[in-house]
Amino acid sequence: MRRATRLALRALRALLVVLVAGWAAAQGYYPAETGYSWTYSSGETQTLSGPRELQGREVMVLTHYLGGLPVSEDYLDYGEAGVLSYGSASGGQLFPYDPPIVVYPPEPLTPGAKWTSTTQLPGFSLTLDSEVVGLRGVATSAGRFNALLIRQTTLTSNGGQTLLDIYFVPTVGIVRFVMQDGTTIDLIEKTF
């Protein structure tokens, strides 16, 4: 192969690396743009909107829909501290989190990473205890992914406990949930 051709191929490879890296950076490690939505095999669609003001703070709103009807909202901040939840709403009732819950720590997530966050709600405390336990290949109707498996335990001060396995893909979001009872919920479509 001629030297000029080799140099041109190297330059093209370098340009592709820069473009892919730029695309990934533009997408955001934790997807957080107004209009993004994820639809799951459970029939739930999650749609991101905002920003909106919540108790003096600008947050993004993740609305959960079932059968096309909104059933709950999460109030999220995407920033240098990672992804923080400042509360949720369901049934017309607002549940502010004070302090906010750390949903995800600052990027990037790596196997072995652990984080715990506790907040106060009227009458009880809520703790999220999370750990990235490894990488897993995941195939859904939305595609094939190399996902970070996050094991999340939710504890309440009044004795409640649930376990959830979350399969998270940077720049995509959650592609699979596995509930405590073994029920699997897969991403079937995303709109970005």
Short mmCIF file of C-alpha atoms in Angstrom, two decimals:
data_model
loop_
_atom_site.label_atom_id
_atom_site.label_comp_id
_atom_site.label_asym_id
_atom_site.label_seq_id
_atom_site.Cartn_x
_atom_site.Cartn_y
_atom_site.Cartn_z
CA MET A 1 0.00 0.00 0.00
CA ARG A 2 1.33 3.40 -0.86
CA ARG A 3 2.46 5.73 1.89
CA ALA A 4 -0.06 8.44 0.91
CA THR A 5 -2.93 5.92 1.08
CA ARG A 6 -1.82 4.69 4.52
CA LEU A 7 -1.62 8.27 5.79
CA ALA A 8 -5.08 9.03 4.39
CA LEU A 9 -6.53 5.92 6.09
CA ARG A 10 -4.92 6.90 9.42
CA ALA A 11 -6.34 10.40 9.10
CA LEU A 12 -9.78 8.96 8.31
CA ARG A 13 -9.61 6.61 11.33
CA ALA A 14 -8.58 9.52 13.57
CA LEU A 15 -11.47 11.62 12.25
CA LEU A 16 -13.94 8.78 12.90
CA VAL A 17 -12.68 8.40 16.47
CA VAL A 18 -13.14 12.14 17.06
CA LEU A 19 -16.63 12.11 15.50
CA VAL A 20 -17.75 9.09 17.55
CA ALA A 21 -16.33 10.61 20.74
CA GLY A 22 -18.02 13.91 19.93
CA TRP A 23 -21.33 12.17 19.27
CA ALA A 24 -21.10 10.30 22.58
CA ALA A 25 -20.27 13.52 24.43
CA ALA A 26 -23.17 15.32 22.72
CA GLN A 27 -25.52 12.50 23.71
CA GLY A 28 -24.44 12.75 27.33
CA TYR A 29 -23.28 9.88 29.50
CA TYR A 30 -26.61 10.15 31.35
CA PRO A 31 -29.17 10.99 28.61
CA ALA A 32 -30.90 14.19 29.70
CA GLU A 33 -32.45 16.08 26.80
CA THR A 34 -36.02 17.31 26.60
CA GLY A 35 -38.06 14.98 24.39
CA TYR A 36 -36.06 11.82 25.00
CA SER A 37 -38.31 8.84 25.70
CA TRP A 38 -37.95 5.16 26.46
CA THR A 39 -40.67 2.53 26.00
CA TYR A 40 -40.48 -0.77 27.87
CA SER A 41 -42.00 -4.23 27.46
CA SER A 42 -44.17 -3.61 30.56
CA GLY A 43 -46.14 -1.02 28.55
CA GLU A 44 -44.51 1.88 30.38
CA THR A 45 -43.12 4.87 28.50
CA GLN A 46 -40.81 7.34 30.24
CA THR A 47 -40.48 10.81 28.73
CA LEU A 48 -38.08 13.57 29.76
CA SER A 49 -39.20 17.21 29.76
CA GLY A 50 -38.14 20.46 31.33
CA PRO A 51 -36.47 22.17 32.83
CA ARG A 52 -39.17 23.01 35.37
CA GLU A 53 -38.95 24.86 38.66
CA LEU A 54 -39.43 22.70 41.77
CA GLN A 55 -39.12 24.38 45.16
CA GLY A 56 -36.71 27.02 43.85
CA ARG A 57 -34.58 24.63 41.77
CA GLU A 58 -34.61 23.82 38.06
CA VAL A 59 -35.09 20.11 37.40
CA MET A 60 -35.79 17.83 34.48
CA VAL A 61 -39.05 15.89 34.73
CA LEU A 62 -39.18 12.17 33.94
CA THR A 63 -42.86 11.33 33.44
CA HIS A 64 -43.95 7.69 33.61
CA TYR A 65 -46.91 6.75 31.38
CA LEU A 66 -49.00 3.56 31.36
CA GLY A 67 -51.61 3.14 28.66
CA GLY A 68 -50.82 6.67 27.53
CA LEU A 69 -51.77 8.16 30.90
CA PRO A 70 -49.24 9.81 33.24
CA VAL A 71 -48.92 7.88 36.50
CA SER A 72 -45.91 9.50 38.19
CA GLU A 73 -43.06 11.97 37.80
CA ASP A 74 -39.45 12.07 38.99
CA TYR A 75 -37.66 15.42 39.42
CA LEU A 76 -34.03 15.05 38.36
CA ASP A 77 -30.90 17.18 38.18
CA TYR A 78 -28.13 16.13 35.78
CA GLY A 79 -24.86 17.78 36.74
CA GLU A 80 -21.36 17.48 38.14
CA ALA A 81 -22.69 15.50 41.12
CA GLY A 82 -24.20 12.89 38.79
CA VAL A 83 -27.97 12.39 38.63
CA LEU A 84 -29.86 13.57 41.71
CA SER A 85 -33.56 13.09 42.42
CA TYR A 86 -35.22 15.96 44.24
CA GLY A 87 -38.52 14.15 44.58
CA SER A 88 -41.38 12.43 42.88
CA ALA A 89 -45.12 12.86 42.43
CA SER A 90 -47.89 10.31 42.16
CA GLY A 91 -51.64 10.50 42.56
CA GLY A 92 -51.47 14.29 42.66
CA GLN A 93 -49.18 14.25 45.70
CA LEU A 94 -45.63 15.65 45.72
CA PHE A 95 -42.93 13.80 47.65
CA PRO A 96 -39.89 16.10 47.94
CA TYR A 97 -36.59 14.45 48.88
CA ASP A 98 -34.57 16.29 51.51
CA PRO A 99 -31.70 15.72 50.98
CA PRO A 100 -31.91 14.64 47.33
CA ILE A 101 -31.22 11.01 46.43
CA VAL A 102 -28.15 10.16 44.35
CA VAL A 103 -29.55 8.08 41.48
CA TYR A 104 -26.17 7.85 39.72
CA PRO A 105 -22.81 9.26 40.88
CA PRO A 106 -20.60 11.38 38.59
CA GLU A 107 -19.61 9.63 35.37
CA PRO A 108 -18.16 7.26 34.40
CA LEU A 109 -19.60 4.23 36.14
CA THR A 110 -17.21 1.31 36.51
CA PRO A 111 -17.57 -2.22 37.86
CA GLY A 112 -17.10 -2.15 41.62
CA ALA A 113 -18.45 1.39 42.05
CA LYS A 114 -20.80 1.72 45.05
CA TRP A 115 -22.95 4.55 46.34
CA THR A 116 -25.58 4.97 49.04
CA SER A 117 -28.03 7.79 49.49
CA THR A 118 -30.69 8.43 52.14
CA THR A 119 -33.53 10.92 52.19
CA GLN A 120 -36.33 11.80 54.56
CA LEU A 121 -40.01 11.54 53.71
CA PRO A 122 -42.97 12.18 56.03
CA GLY A 123 -42.87 9.37 58.58
CA PHE A 124 -39.90 7.39 57.27
CA SER A 125 -36.50 7.47 55.60
CA LEU A 126 -35.66 6.00 52.21
CA THR A 127 -32.21 4.63 51.33
CA LEU A 128 -30.91 3.61 47.90
CA ASP A 129 -27.87 1.35 48.07
CA SER A 130 -26.35 0.72 44.63
CA GLU A 131 -23.38 -1.17 43.21
CA VAL A 132 -22.11 -1.73 39.67
CA VAL A 133 -21.56 -5.49 39.76
CA GLY A 134 -20.20 -5.87 36.23
CA LEU A 135 -20.77 -5.69 32.50
CA ARG A 136 -23.37 -7.84 30.73
CA GLY A 137 -24.41 -8.33 27.14
CA VAL A 138 -28.10 -7.54 26.71
CA ALA A 139 -30.28 -8.13 23.65
CA THR A 140 -33.68 -6.45 23.45
CA SER A 141 -35.93 -5.54 20.53
CA ALA A 142 -34.30 -2.07 20.74
CA GLY A 143 -30.87 -3.56 20.00
CA ARG A 144 -27.85 -5.32 21.46
CA PHE A 145 -25.96 -3.57 24.23
CA ASN A 146 -22.99 -3.91 26.57
CA ALA A 147 -24.65 -2.80 29.78
CA LEU A 148 -23.42 -1.99 33.26
CA LEU A 149 -25.36 -4.16 35.72
CA ILE A 150 -26.33 -2.04 38.72
CA ARG A 151 -27.78 -3.89 41.71
CA GLN A 152 -29.97 -1.49 43.66
CA THR A 153 -31.48 -2.17 47.06
CA THR A 154 -34.17 0.17 48.35
CA LEU A 155 -34.62 0.21 52.12
CA THR A 156 -37.15 2.08 54.25
CA SER A 157 -36.85 2.83 57.94
CA ASN A 158 -40.16 1.04 58.53
CA GLY A 159 -38.73 -2.28 57.29
CA GLY A 160 -39.45 -2.29 53.57
CA GLN A 161 -36.81 -3.68 51.22
CA THR A 162 -36.73 -4.30 47.46
CA LEU A 163 -33.99 -5.46 45.12
CA LEU A 164 -33.74 -4.34 41.49
CA ASP A 165 -31.16 -5.13 38.82
CA ILE A 166 -30.74 -2.22 36.40
CA TYR A 167 -28.92 -2.66 33.08
CA PHE A 168 -27.61 0.79 32.21
CA VAL A 169 -25.89 1.79 28.96
CA PRO A 170 -24.08 5.15 28.84
CA THR A 171 -25.67 7.54 26.28
CA VAL A 172 -28.74 5.25 26.03
CA GLY A 173 -30.12 4.82 29.55
CA ILE A 174 -31.73 1.77 31.11
CA VAL A 175 -32.18 -1.11 28.67
CA ARG A 176 -33.42 -3.75 31.13
CA PHE A 177 -34.86 -4.03 34.62
CA VAL A 178 -35.02 -7.34 36.51
CA MET A 179 -37.37 -7.19 39.46
CA GLN A 180 -36.95 -8.97 42.78
CA ASP A 181 -39.42 -11.68 41.67
CA GLY A 182 -37.46 -12.31 38.45
CA THR A 183 -39.75 -10.33 36.15
CA THR A 184 -37.72 -8.88 33.27
CA ILE A 185 -38.67 -5.59 31.62
CA ASP A 186 -36.80 -4.71 28.42
CA LEU A 187 -36.38 -1.51 26.45
CA ILE A 188 -38.30 -1.88 23.19
CA GLU A 189 -37.90 1.63 21.77
CA LYS A 190 -36.11 4.92 22.40
CA THR A 191 -36.65 8.24 20.63
CA PHE A 192 -33.23 9.82 20.28
#
